PDB file of C-alpha atoms in Angstrom:
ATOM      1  CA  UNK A  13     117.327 124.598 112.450  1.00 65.00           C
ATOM      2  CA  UNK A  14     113.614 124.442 112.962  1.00 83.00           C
ATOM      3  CA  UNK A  15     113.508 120.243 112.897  1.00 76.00           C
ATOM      4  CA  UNK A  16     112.769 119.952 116.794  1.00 83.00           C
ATOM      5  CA  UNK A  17     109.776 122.413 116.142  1.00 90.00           C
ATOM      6  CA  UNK A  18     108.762 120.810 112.772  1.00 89.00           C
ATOM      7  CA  UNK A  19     109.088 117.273 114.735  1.00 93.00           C
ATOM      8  CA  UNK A  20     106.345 118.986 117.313  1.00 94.00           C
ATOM      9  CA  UNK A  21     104.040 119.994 114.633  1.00 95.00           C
ATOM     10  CA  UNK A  22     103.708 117.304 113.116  1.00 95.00           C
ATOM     11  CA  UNK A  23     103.241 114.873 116.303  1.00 96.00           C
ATOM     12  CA  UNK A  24     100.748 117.127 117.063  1.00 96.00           C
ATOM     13  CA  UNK A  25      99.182 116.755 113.701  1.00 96.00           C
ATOM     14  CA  UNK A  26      99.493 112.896 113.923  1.00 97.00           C
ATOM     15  CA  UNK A  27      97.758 112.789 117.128  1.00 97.00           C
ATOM     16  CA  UNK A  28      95.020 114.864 115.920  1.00 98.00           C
ATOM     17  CA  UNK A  29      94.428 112.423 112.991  1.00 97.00           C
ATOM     18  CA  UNK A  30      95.276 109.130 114.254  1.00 97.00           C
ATOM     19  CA  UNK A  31      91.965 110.306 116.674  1.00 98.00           C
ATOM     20  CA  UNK A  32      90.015 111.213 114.313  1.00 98.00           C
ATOM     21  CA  UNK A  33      90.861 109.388 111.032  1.00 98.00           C
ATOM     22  CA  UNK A  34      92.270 106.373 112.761  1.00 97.00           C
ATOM     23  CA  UNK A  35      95.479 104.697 113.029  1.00 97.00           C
ATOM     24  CA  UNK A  36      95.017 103.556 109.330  1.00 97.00           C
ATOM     25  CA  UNK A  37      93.918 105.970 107.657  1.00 97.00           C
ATOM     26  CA  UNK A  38      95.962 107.156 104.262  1.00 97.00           C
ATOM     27  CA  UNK A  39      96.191 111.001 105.854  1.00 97.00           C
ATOM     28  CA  UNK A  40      97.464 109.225 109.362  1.00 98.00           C
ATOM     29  CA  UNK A  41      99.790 107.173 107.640  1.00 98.00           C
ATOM     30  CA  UNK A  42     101.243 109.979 105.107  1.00 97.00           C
ATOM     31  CA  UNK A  43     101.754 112.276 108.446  1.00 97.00           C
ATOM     32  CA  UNK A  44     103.467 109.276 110.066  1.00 97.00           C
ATOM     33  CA  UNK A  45     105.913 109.466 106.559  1.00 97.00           C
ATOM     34  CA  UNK A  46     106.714 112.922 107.658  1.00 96.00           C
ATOM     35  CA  UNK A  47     107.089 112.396 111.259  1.00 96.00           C
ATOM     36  CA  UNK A  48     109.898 109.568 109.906  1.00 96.00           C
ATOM     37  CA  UNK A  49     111.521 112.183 108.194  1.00 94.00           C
ATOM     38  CA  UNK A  50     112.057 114.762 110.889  1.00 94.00           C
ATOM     39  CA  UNK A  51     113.459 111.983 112.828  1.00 95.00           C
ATOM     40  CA  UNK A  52     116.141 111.568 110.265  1.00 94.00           C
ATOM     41  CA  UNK A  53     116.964 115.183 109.964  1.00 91.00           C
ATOM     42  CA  UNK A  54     117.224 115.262 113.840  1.00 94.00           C
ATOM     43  CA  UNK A  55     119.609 112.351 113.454  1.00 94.00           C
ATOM     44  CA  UNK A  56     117.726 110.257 115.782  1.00 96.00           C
ATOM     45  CA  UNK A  57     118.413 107.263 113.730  1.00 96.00           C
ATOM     46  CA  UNK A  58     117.250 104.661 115.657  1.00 96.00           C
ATOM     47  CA  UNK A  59     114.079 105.999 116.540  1.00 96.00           C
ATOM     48  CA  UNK A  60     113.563 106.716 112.666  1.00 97.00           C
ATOM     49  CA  UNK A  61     114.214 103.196 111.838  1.00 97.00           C
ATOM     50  CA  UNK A  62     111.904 101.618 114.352  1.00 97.00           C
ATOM     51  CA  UNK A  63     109.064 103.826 113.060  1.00 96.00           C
ATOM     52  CA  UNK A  64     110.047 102.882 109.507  1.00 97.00           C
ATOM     53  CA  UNK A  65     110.033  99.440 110.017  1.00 97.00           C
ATOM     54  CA  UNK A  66     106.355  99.712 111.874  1.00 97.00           C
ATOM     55  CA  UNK A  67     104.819 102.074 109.084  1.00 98.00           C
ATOM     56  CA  UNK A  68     106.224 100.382 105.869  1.00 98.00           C
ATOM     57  CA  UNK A  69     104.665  97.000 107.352  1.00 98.00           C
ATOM     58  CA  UNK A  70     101.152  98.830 108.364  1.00 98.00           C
ATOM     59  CA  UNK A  71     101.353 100.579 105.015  1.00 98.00           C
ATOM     60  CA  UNK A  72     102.083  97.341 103.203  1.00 98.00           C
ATOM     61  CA  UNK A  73      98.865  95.557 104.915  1.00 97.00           C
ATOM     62  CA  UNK A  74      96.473  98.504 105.041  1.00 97.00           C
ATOM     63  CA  UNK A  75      97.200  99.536 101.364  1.00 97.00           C
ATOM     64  CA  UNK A  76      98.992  96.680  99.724  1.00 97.00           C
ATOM     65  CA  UNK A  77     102.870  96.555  99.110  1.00 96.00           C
ATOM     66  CA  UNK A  78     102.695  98.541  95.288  1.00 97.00           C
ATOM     67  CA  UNK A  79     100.882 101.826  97.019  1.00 98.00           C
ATOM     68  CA  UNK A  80     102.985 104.800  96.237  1.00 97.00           C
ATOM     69  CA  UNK A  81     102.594 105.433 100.054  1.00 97.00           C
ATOM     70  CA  UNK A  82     103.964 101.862 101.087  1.00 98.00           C
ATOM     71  CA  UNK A  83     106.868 102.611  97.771  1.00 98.00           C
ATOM     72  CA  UNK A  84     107.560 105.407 100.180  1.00 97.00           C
ATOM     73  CA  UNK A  85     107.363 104.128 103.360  1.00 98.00           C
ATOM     74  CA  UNK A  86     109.887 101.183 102.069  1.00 98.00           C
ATOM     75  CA  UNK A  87     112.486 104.020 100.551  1.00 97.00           C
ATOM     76  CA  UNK A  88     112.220 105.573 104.109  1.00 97.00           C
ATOM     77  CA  UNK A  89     112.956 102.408 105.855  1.00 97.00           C
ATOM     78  CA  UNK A  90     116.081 101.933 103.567  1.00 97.00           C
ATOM     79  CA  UNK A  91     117.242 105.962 104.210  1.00 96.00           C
ATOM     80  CA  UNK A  92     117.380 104.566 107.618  1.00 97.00           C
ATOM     81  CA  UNK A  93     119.262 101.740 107.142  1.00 96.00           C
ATOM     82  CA  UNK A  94     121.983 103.707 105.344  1.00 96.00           C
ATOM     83  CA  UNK A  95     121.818 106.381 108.086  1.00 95.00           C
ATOM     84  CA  UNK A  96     122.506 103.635 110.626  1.00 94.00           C
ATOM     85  CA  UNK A  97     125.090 102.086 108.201  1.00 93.00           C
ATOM     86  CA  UNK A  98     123.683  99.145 107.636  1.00 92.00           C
ATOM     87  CA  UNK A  99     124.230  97.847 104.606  1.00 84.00           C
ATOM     88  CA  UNK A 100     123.380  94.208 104.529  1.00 73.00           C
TER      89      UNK A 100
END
């Protein structure tokens, strides 16, 4: 598939934003969602669930832990966990 060039894209996105928007920013932190998700379709588990872990706790403290984006974030960290097959 297209995931490696997807994956590109949107780095590329999320380095254009996290510059201009900042780090925090609700449009930085969605992108970083989607970055997440590439990772998982590229099966690069582990590097998915260390950026999971890292966004759902920014997204928690930036936007407060009921957001839908931090709801998201959190589901993403637990896709993760499931992909790495841990289930504790």
């Amino acid at each position: 598939g297209r995931d490696g060039e997807a994956l590109e894209g949107l780095r590329s996105t999320l380095a254009r934003r996290t510059a201009t928007l900042g780090p925090e920013h609700p449009s930085t932190l969605q992108n970083r969602l989607l970055v997440g998700g590439r990772l998982l379709a590229l099966e690069r588990h582990a590097e998915a669930h260390e950026h999971a872990v890292d966004l759902a706790t920014t997204t928690a403290r930036v936007l407060g832990p009921e957001d839908p984006l931090t709801l998201d974030a959190r589901d993403h960290l637990a896709a993760t966990l499931r992909a790495l097959g841990r289930f504790d």
